[in-house]
Short mmCIF file of C-alpha atoms in Angstrom, two decimals:
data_model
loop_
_atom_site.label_atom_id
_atom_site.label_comp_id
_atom_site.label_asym_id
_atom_site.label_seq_id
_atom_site.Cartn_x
_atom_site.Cartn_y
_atom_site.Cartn_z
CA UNK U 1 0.00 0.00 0.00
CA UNK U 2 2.52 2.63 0.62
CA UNK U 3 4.66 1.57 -2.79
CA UNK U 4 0.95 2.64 -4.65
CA UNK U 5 0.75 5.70 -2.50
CA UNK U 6 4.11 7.07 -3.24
CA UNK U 7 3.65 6.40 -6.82
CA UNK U 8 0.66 8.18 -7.04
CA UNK U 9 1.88 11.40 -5.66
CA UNK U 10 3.62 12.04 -8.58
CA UNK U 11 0.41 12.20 -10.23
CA UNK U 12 1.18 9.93 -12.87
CA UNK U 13 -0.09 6.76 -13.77
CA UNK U 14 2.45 3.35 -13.37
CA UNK U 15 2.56 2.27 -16.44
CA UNK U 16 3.46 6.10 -17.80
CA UNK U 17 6.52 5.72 -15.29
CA UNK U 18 7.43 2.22 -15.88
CA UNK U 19 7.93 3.57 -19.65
CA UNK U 20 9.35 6.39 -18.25
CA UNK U 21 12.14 4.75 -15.68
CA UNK U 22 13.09 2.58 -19.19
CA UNK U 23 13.79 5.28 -20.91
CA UNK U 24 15.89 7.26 -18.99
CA UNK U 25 17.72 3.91 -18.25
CA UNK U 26 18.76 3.32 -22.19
CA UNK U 27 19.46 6.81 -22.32
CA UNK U 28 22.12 6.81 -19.14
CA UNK U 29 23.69 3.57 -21.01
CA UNK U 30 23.99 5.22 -24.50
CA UNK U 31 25.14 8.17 -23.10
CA UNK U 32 27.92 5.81 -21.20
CA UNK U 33 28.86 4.19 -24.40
CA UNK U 34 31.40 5.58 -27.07
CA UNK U 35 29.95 6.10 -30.69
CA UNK U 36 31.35 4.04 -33.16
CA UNK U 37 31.80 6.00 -35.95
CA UNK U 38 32.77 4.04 -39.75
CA UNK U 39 36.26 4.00 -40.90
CA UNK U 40 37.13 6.52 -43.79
CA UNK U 41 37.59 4.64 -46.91
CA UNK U 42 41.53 4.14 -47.48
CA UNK U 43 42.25 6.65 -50.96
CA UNK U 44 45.35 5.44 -52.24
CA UNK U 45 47.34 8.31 -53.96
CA UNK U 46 47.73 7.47 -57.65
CA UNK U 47 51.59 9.11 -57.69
CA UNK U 48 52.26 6.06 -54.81
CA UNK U 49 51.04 3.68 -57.28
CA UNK U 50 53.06 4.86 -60.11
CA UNK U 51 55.86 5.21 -57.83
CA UNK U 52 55.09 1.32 -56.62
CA UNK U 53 54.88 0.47 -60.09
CA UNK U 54 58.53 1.77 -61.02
CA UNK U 55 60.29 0.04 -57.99
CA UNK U 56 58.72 -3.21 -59.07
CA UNK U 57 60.45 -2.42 -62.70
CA UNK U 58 63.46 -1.86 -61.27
CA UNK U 59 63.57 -4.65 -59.33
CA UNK U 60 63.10 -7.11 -61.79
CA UNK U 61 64.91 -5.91 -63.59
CA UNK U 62 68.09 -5.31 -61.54
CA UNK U 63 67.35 -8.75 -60.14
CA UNK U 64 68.66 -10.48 -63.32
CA UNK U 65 71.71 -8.24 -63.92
CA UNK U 66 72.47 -9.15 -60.38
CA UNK U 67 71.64 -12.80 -60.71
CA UNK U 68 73.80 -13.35 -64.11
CA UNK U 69 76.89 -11.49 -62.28
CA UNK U 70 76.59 -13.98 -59.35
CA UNK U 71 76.03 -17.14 -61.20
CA UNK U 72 79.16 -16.27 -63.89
CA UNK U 73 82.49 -17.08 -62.33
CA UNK U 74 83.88 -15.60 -65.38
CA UNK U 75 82.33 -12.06 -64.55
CA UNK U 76 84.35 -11.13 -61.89
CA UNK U 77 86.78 -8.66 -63.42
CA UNK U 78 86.63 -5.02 -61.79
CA UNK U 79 84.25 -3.69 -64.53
CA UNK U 80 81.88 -6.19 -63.82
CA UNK U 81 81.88 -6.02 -59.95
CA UNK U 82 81.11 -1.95 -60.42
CA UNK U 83 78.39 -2.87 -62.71
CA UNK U 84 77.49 -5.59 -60.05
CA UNK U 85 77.02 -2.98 -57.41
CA UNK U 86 75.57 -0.44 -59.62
CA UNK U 87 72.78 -3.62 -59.97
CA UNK U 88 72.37 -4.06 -56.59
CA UNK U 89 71.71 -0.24 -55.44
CA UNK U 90 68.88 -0.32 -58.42
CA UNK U 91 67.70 -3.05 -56.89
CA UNK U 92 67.78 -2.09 -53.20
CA UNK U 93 66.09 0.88 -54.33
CA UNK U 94 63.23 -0.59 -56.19
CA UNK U 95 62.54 -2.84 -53.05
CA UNK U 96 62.71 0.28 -50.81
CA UNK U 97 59.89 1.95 -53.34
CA UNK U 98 57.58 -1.07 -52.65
CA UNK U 99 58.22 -1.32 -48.92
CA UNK U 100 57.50 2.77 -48.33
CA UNK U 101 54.05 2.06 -50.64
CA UNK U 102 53.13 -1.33 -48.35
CA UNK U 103 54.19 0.57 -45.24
CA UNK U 104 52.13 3.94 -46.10
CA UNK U 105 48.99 2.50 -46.30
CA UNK U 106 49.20 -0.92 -44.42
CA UNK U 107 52.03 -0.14 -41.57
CA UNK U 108 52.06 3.44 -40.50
CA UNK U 109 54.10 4.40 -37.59
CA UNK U 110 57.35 6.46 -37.04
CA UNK U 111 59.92 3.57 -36.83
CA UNK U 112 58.59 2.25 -40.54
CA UNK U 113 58.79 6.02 -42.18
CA UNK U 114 62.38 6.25 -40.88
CA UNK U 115 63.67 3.11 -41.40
CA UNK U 116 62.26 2.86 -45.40
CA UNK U 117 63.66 6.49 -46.21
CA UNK U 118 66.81 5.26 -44.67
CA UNK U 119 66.66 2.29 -47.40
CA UNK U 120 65.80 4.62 -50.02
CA UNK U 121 68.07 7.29 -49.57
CA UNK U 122 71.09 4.85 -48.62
CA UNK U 123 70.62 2.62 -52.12
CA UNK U 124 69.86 5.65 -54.55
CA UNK U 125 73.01 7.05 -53.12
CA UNK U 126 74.88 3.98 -53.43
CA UNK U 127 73.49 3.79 -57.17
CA UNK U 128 75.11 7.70 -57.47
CA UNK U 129 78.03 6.67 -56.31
CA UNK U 130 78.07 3.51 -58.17
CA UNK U 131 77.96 5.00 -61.47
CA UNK U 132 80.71 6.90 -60.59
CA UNK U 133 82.64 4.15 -59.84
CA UNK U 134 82.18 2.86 -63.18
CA UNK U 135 83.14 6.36 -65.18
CA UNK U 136 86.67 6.38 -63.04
CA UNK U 137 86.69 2.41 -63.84
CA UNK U 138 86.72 3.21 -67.40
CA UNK U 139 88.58 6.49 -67.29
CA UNK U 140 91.35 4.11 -65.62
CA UNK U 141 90.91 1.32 -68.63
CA UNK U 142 91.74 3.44 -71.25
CA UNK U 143 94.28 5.95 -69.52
CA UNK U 144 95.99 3.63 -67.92
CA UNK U 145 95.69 0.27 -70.76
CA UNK U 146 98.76 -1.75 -70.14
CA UNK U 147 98.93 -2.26 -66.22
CA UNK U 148 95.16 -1.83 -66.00
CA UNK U 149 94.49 -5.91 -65.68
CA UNK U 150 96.76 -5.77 -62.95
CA UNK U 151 96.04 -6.79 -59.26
CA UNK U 152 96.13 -3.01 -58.54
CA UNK U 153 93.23 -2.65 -60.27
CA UNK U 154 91.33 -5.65 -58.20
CA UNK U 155 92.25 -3.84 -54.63
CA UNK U 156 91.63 -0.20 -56.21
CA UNK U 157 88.03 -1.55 -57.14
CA UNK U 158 87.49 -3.31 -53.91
CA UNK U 159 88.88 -0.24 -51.83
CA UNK U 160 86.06 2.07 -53.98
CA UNK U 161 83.21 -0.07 -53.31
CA UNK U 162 83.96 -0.41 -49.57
CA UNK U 163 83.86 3.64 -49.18
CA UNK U 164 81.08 3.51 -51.83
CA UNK U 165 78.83 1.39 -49.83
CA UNK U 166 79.70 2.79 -46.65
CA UNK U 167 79.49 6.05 -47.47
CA UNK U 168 75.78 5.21 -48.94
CA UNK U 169 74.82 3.49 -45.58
CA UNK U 170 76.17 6.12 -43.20
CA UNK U 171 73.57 8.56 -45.50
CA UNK U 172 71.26 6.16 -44.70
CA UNK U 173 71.27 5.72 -40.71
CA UNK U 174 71.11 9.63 -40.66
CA UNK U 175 67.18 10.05 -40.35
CA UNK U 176 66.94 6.78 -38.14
CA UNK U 177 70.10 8.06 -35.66
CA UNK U 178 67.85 11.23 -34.78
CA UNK U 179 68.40 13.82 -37.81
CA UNK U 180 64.92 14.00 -39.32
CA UNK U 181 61.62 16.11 -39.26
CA UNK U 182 59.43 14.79 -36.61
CA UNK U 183 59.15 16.46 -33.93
CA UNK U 184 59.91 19.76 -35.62
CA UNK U 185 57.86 20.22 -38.51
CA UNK U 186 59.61 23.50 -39.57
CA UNK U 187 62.81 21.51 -40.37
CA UNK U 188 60.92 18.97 -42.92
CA UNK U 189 62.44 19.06 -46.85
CA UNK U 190 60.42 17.93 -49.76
CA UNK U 191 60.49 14.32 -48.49
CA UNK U 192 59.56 14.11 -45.10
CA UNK U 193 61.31 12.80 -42.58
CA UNK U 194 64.25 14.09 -44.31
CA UNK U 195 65.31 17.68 -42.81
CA UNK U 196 66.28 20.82 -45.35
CA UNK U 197 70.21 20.07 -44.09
CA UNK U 198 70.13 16.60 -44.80
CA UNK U 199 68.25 16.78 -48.42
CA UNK U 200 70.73 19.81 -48.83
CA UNK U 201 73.82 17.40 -48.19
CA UNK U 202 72.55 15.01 -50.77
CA UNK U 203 71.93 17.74 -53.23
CA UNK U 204 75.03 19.50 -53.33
CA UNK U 205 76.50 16.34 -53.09
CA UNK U 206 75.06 15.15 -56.67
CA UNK U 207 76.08 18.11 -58.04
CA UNK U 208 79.55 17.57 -57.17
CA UNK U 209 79.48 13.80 -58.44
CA UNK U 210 78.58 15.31 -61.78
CA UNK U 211 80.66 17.71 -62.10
CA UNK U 212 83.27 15.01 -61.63
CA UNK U 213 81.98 12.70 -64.34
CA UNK U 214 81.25 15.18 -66.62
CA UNK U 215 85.09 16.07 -66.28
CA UNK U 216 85.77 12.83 -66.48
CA UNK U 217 83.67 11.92 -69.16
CA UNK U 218 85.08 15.15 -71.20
CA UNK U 219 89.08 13.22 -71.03
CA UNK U 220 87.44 9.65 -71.75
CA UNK U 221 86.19 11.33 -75.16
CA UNK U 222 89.35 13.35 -75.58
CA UNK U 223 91.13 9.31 -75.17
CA UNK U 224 88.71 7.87 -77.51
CA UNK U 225 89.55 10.06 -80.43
CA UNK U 226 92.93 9.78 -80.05
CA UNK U 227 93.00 5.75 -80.12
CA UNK U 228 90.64 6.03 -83.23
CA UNK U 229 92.75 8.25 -84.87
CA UNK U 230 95.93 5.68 -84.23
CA UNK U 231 93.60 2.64 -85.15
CA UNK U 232 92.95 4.69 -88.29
CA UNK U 233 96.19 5.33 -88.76
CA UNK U 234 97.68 2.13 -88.67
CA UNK U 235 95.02 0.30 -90.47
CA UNK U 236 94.89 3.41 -93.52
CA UNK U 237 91.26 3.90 -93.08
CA UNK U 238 89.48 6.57 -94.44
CA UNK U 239 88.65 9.84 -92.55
CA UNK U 240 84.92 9.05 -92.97
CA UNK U 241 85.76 5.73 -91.31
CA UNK U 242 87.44 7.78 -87.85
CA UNK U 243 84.69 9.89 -88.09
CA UNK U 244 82.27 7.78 -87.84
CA UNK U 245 84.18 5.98 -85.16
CA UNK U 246 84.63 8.77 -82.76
CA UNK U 247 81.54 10.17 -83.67
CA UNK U 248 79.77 6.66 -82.11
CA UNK U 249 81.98 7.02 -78.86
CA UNK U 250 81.37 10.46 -78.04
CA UNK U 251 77.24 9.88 -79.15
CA UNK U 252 77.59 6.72 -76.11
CA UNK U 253 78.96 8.95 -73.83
CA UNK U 254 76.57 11.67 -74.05
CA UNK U 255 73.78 9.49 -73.87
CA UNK U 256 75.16 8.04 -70.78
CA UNK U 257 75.86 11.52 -69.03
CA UNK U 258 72.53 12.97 -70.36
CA UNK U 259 70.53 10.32 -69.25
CA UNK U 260 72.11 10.94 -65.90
CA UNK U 261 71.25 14.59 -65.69
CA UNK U 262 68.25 14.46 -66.83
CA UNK U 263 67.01 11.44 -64.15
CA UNK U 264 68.51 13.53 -61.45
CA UNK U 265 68.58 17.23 -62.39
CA UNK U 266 65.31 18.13 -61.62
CA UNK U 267 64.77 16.84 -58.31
CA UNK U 268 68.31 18.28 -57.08
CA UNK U 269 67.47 21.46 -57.96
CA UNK U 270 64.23 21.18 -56.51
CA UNK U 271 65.39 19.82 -53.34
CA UNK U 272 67.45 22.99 -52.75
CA UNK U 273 64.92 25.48 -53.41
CA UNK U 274 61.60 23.76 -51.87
CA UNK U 275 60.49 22.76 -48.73
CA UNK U 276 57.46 21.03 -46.98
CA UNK U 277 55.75 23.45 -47.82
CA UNK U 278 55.34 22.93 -51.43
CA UNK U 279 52.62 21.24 -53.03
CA UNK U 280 53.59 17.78 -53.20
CA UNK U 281 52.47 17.16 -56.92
CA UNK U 282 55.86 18.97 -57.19
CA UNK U 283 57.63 16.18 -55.65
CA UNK U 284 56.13 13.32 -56.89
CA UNK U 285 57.07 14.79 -60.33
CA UNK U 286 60.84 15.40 -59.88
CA UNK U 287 61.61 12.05 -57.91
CA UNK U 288 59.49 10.07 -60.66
CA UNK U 289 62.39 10.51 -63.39
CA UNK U 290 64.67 9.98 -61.00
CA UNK U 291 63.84 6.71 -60.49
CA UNK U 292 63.78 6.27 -64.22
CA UNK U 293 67.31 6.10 -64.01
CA UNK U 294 67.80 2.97 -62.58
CA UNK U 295 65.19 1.59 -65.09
CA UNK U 296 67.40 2.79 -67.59
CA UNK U 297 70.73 1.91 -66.01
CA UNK U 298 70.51 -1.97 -66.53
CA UNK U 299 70.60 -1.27 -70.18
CA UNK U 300 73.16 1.41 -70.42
CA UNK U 301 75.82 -0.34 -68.14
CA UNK U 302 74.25 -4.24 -68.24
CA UNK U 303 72.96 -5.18 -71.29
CA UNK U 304 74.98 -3.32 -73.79
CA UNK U 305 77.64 -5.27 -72.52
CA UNK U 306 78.79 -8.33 -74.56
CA UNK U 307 79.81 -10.34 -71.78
CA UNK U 308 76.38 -10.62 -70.22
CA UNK U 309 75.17 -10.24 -73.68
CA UNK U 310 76.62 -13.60 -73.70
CA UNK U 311 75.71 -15.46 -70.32
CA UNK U 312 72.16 -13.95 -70.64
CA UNK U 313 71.74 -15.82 -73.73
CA UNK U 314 73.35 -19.18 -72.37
CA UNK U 315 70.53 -18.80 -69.74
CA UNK U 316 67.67 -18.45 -71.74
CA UNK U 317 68.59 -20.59 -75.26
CA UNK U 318 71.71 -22.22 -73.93
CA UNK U 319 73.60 -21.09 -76.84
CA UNK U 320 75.75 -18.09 -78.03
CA UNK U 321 74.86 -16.18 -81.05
CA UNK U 322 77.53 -16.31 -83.79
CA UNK U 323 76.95 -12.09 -84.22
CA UNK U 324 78.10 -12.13 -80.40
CA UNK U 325 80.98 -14.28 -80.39
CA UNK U 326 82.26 -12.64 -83.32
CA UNK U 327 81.72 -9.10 -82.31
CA UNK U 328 84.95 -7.29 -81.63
CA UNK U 329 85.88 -4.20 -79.44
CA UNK U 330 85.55 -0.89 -80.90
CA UNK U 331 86.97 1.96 -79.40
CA UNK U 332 83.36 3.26 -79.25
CA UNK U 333 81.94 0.68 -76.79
CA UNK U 334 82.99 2.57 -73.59
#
């Protein structure tokens, strides 16, 4: 009797605050509970893809440079080592492209962004520094031609890929060892984590590793028209016949140094002048060709070359073609 009596001095009915009681109830409990809003839809960035897509070309295709130069015994002269490592930067690279495109959108986290920019920026610099390698390499074959299949050589070569690669590696562990972007987003470059200093470094860097090949490059030509004007010489060819012969070498070696520039001009000069920033398009536009270049280095260095010419056919027919065995040595085919 005195439960009905209480509940009647509110002046409502029971059932009205039965309802009542429930409602507030679910409301307390919903108010309690977090709202569980849907997941945004993952947008990939169609730059990443193309970007994914190129390191999966290079790879490949670095992959069988590298696998014919392991498998050969007989490729293990200086020359080939250099193009060896040149091979294995490319290929490093391509796999650090697909890693920073699975990590992006699968993986992110801080440890992941610094350790695949670290990859990156430790094999494209060992790729740099490869191909320079391989312009002293040949400066060294044809100024120095009689003691240049000499032991020296061997410990020379060794002794440049050593400093080459650990050179490229100390680059590397920069952004992991603490010099990056982020916790000061003031400091960020073009590529983030990478600071303005560090992408500065690398820049100026470049530009010094071309001006050295391009110097070197300039007395490689100078050598090559002076042995094709002997060869002429001695074998009374016609002028036509040197022209044609120097004109051949110095065409290689301007495709070889343009090709260069042009991969890795842009984005230099873009890294020293930009910073975060810019609009990223910008970015994604100059490191695109620059990745080009180790798509195009396999042929330039690899497969122009008659040696591998040669294994790479033994691979895939078993044979040697009779134009490749009798193929000779030009003074051109630096």
């Amino acid at each position: 009797m005195n439960e009905d009596l209480k509940v009647n001095l509110s002046g409502l009915p029971r059932d009205y605050l039965d309802a009542g009681a429930a409602e507030n109830v679910s409301a307390a409990v919903s108010s309690q509970v977090p709202v569980v809003e849907p997941e945004p839809e993952l947008v990939v960035n169609p730059w990443d893809i193309v970007l994914c897509t190129s390191g999966t070309l290079i790879s490949c295709e670095n992959a069988i440079v590298v696998l014919i130069i392991f498998h050969n015994p007989s490729l293990r002269a200086p020359m080939f080592l250099l193009i060896g490592s040149l091979a294995l930067a490319d290929l490093l690279a391509g796999v650090g492209l697909i890693i920073n495109f699975v990590f992006a959108y699968l993986l992110q986290s801080e440890a992941t962004k610094l350790v695949t920019i670290g990859l990156i920026v430790a094999s494209f610099s060992a790729s740099v520094c490869s191909l320079l390698a391989i312009t002293v390499d040949r400066y060294l074959s044809l100024y120095y031609a009689l003691t240049y299949h000499s032991e020296r050589t061997v410990t020379f070569t060794y002794v440049m890929l050593v400093m080459l690669w650990g050179t490229s590696i100390c680059l590397g562990l920069l952004p992991v060892l603490g010099w990056n972007c982020l916790r000061d987003e003031s400091t960020c470059s073009v590529v983030r984590p990478l600071t303005k200093n560090n992408a500065a470094i690398l820049s100026v860097s470049f530009l010094f590793m071309f001006a050295l090949m391009l110097q070197l490059y300039i007395q490689i030509c100078k050598i090559v028209m002076r042995h094709a004007h002997q060869i002429a010489l001695q074998h009374h060819f016609l002028a036509t016949s040197h022209y044609v012969t120097t004109r051949k070498g110095v065409s290689t070696l301007a495709i070889i140094l343009g090709t260069f520039a042009a991969c890795w001009m842009p984005f230099t000069l873009y890294s020293l002048i930009a910073d975060y920033t810019y609009p990223s398009m910008y970015t994604y536009a100059t490191l695109l060709p620059a990745t080009y270049n180790s798509i195009i280095n396999p042929v330039i260095y690899a497969f122009r070359n008659q040696e591998i010419q040669k294994a790479l056919c033994l691979i895939c027919c078993g044979c040697i073609p009779s134009s490749l065995s009798q193929r000779a040595r030009s003074p051109s085919d630096v």
